[in-house]
mmCIF file of C-alpha atoms in Angstrom:
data_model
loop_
_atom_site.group_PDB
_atom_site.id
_atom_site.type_symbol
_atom_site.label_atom_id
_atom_site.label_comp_id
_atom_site.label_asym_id
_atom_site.label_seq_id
_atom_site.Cartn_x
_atom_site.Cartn_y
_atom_site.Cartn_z
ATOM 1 C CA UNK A 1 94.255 -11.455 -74.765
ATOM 2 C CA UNK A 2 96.491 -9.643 -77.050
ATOM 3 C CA UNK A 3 97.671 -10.422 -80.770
ATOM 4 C CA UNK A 4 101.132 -9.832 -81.557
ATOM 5 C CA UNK A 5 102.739 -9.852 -85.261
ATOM 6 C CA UNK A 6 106.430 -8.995 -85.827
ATOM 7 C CA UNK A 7 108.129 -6.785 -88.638
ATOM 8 C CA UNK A 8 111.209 -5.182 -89.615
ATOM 9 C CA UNK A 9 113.703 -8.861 -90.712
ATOM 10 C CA UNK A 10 115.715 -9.395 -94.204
ATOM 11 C CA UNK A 11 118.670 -9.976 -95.381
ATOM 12 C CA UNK A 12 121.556 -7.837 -94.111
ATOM 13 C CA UNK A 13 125.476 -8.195 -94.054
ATOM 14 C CA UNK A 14 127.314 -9.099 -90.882
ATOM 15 C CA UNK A 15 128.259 -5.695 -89.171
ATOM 16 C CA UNK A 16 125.491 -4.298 -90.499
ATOM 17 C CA UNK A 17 121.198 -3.323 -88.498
ATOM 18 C CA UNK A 18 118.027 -4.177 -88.693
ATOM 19 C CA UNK A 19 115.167 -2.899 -86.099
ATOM 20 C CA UNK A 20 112.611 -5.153 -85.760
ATOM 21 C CA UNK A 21 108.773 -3.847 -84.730
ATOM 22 C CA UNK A 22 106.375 -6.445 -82.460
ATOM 23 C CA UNK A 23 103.076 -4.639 -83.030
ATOM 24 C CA UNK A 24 100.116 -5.484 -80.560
ATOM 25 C CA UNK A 25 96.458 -5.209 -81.000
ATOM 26 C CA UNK A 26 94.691 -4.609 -77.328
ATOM 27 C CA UNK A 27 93.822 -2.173 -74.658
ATOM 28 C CA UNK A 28 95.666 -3.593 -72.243
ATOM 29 C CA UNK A 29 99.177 -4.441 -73.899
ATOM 30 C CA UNK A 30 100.794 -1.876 -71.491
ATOM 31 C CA UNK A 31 100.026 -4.173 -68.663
ATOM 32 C CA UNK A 32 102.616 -7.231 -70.415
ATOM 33 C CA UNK A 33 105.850 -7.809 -70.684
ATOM 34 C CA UNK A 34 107.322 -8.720 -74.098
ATOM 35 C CA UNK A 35 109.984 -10.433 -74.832
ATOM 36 C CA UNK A 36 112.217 -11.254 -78.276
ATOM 37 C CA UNK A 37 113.266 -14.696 -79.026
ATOM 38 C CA UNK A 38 114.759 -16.833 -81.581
ATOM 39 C CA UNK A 39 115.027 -20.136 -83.221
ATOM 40 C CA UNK A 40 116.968 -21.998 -85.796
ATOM 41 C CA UNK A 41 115.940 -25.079 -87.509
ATOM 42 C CA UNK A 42 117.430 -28.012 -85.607
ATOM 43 C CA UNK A 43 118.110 -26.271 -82.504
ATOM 44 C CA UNK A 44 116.033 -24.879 -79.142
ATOM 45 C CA UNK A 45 114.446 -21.761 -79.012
ATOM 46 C CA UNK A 46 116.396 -18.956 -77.310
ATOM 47 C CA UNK A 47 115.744 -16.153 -75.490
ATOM 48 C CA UNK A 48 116.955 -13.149 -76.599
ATOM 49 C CA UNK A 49 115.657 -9.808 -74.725
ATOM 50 C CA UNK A 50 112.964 -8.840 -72.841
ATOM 51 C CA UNK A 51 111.250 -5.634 -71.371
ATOM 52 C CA UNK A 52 108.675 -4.998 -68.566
ATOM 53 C CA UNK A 53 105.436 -3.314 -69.141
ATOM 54 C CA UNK A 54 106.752 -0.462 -68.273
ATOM 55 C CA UNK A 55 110.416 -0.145 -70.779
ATOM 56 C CA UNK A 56 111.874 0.578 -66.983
ATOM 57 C CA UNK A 57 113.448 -3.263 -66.535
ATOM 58 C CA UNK A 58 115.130 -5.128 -69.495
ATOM 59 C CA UNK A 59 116.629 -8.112 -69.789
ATOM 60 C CA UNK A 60 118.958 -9.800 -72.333
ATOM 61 C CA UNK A 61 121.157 -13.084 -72.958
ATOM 62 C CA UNK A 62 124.715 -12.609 -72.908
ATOM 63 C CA UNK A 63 125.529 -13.479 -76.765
ATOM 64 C CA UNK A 64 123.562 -9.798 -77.416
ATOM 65 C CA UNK A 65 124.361 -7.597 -74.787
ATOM 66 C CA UNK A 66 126.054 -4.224 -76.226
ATOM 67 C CA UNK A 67 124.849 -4.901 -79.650
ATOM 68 C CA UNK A 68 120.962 -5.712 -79.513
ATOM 69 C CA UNK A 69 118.151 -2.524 -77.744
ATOM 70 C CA UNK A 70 114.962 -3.649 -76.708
ATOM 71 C CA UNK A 71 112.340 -0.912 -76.014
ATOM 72 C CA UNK A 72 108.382 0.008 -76.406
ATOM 73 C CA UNK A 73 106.390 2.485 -76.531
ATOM 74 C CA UNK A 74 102.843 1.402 -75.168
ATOM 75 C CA UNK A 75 101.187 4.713 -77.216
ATOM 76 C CA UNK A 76 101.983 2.595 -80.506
ATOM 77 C CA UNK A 77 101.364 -0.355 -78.868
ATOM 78 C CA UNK A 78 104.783 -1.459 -80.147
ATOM 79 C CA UNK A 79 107.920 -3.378 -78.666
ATOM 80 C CA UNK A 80 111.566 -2.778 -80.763
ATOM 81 C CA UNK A 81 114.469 -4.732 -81.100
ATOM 82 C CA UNK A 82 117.542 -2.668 -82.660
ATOM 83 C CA UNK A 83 120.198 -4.909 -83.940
ATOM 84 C CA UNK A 84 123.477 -3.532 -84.323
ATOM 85 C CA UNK A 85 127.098 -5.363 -85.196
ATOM 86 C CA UNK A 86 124.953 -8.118 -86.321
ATOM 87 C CA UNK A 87 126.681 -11.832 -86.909
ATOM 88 C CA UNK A 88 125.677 -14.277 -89.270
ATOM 89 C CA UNK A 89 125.341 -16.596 -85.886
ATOM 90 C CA UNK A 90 122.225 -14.417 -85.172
ATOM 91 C CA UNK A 91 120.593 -15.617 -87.984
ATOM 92 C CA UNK A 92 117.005 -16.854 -87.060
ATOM 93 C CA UNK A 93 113.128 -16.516 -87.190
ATOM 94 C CA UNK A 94 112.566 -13.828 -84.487
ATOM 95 C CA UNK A 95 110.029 -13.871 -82.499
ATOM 96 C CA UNK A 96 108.318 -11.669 -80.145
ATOM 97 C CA UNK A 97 106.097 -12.806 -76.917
ATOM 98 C CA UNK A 98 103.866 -11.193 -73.994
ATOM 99 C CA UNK A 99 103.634 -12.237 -70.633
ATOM 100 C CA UNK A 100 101.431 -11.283 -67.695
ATOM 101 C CA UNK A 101 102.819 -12.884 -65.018
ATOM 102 C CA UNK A 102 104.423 -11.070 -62.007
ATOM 103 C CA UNK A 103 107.831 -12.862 -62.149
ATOM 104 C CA UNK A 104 109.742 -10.880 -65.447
ATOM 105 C CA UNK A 105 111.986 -13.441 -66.739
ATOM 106 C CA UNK A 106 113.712 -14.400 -70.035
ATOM 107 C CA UNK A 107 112.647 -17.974 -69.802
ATOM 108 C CA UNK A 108 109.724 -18.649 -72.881
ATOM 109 C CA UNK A 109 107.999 -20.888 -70.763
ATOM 110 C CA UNK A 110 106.429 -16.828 -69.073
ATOM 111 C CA UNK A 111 105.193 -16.035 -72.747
ATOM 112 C CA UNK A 112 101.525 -16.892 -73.013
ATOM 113 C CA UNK A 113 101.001 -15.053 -76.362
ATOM 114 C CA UNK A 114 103.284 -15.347 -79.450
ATOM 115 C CA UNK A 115 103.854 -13.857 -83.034
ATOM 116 C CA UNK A 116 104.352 -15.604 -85.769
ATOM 117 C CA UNK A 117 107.960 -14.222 -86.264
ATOM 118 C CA UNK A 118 109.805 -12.639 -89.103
ATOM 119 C CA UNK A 119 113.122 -13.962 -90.443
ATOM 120 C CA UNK A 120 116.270 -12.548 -90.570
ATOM 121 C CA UNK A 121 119.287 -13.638 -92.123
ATOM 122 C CA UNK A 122 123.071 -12.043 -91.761
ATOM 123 C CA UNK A 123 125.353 -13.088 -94.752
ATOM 124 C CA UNK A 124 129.330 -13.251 -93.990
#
């Protein structure tokens, strides 16, 4: 099993970065993916970016590709999300997820193990 809390939201102007941190306690957190995801009050939760246990496969949903980096370094036992050109549409609680399964995927319904997400909020 493997705990996960996230770190790194706030307030921010559109245009403008945040990195956020998904720190893991475990031995074995190399072994998962993780994946990023996000939700809004009112509306489904979406899947933002994901990376295999590896950093060697990634994955992300259309809305962030060019502007959002996911990466990890399994010595820190840490997954990253860098945010650039950020839009007050990506305002959200983000949260990040691990997965063992074989199949890596973007869908939430992999993602055994959750955070309890961090907020962040882009102001026009």
């Amino acid at each position: 099993q493997v705990q996960l809390v996230e770190s790194g939201g706030g307030l921010v102007q559109a245009g403008g970065s945040l990195r956020l941190s998904c720190a893991a306690s475990g031995h074995t957190f190399s072994h998962y993916a993780v994946g990023w995801f996000r939700q809004t009050p009112g509306k489904e939760r979406e899947s933002v970016a994901a990376v295999n246990w590896s950093g060697g496969l990634t994955l992300y949903t259309n809305s962030v590709k060019g502007r959002f980096t996911i990466s990890r370094d399994n010595a820190k036992n840490t997954v990253y999300l860098q945010m650039n050109g950020l839009k007050p549409e990506d305002t959200a609680v983000y949260y990040c997820a691990a997965s063992l399964r074989a199949d890596f995927t973007l869908s939430d319904h992999a993602y055994d193990y959750w955070g309890q997400g961090t907020q962040v909020t882009v102001s026009s």
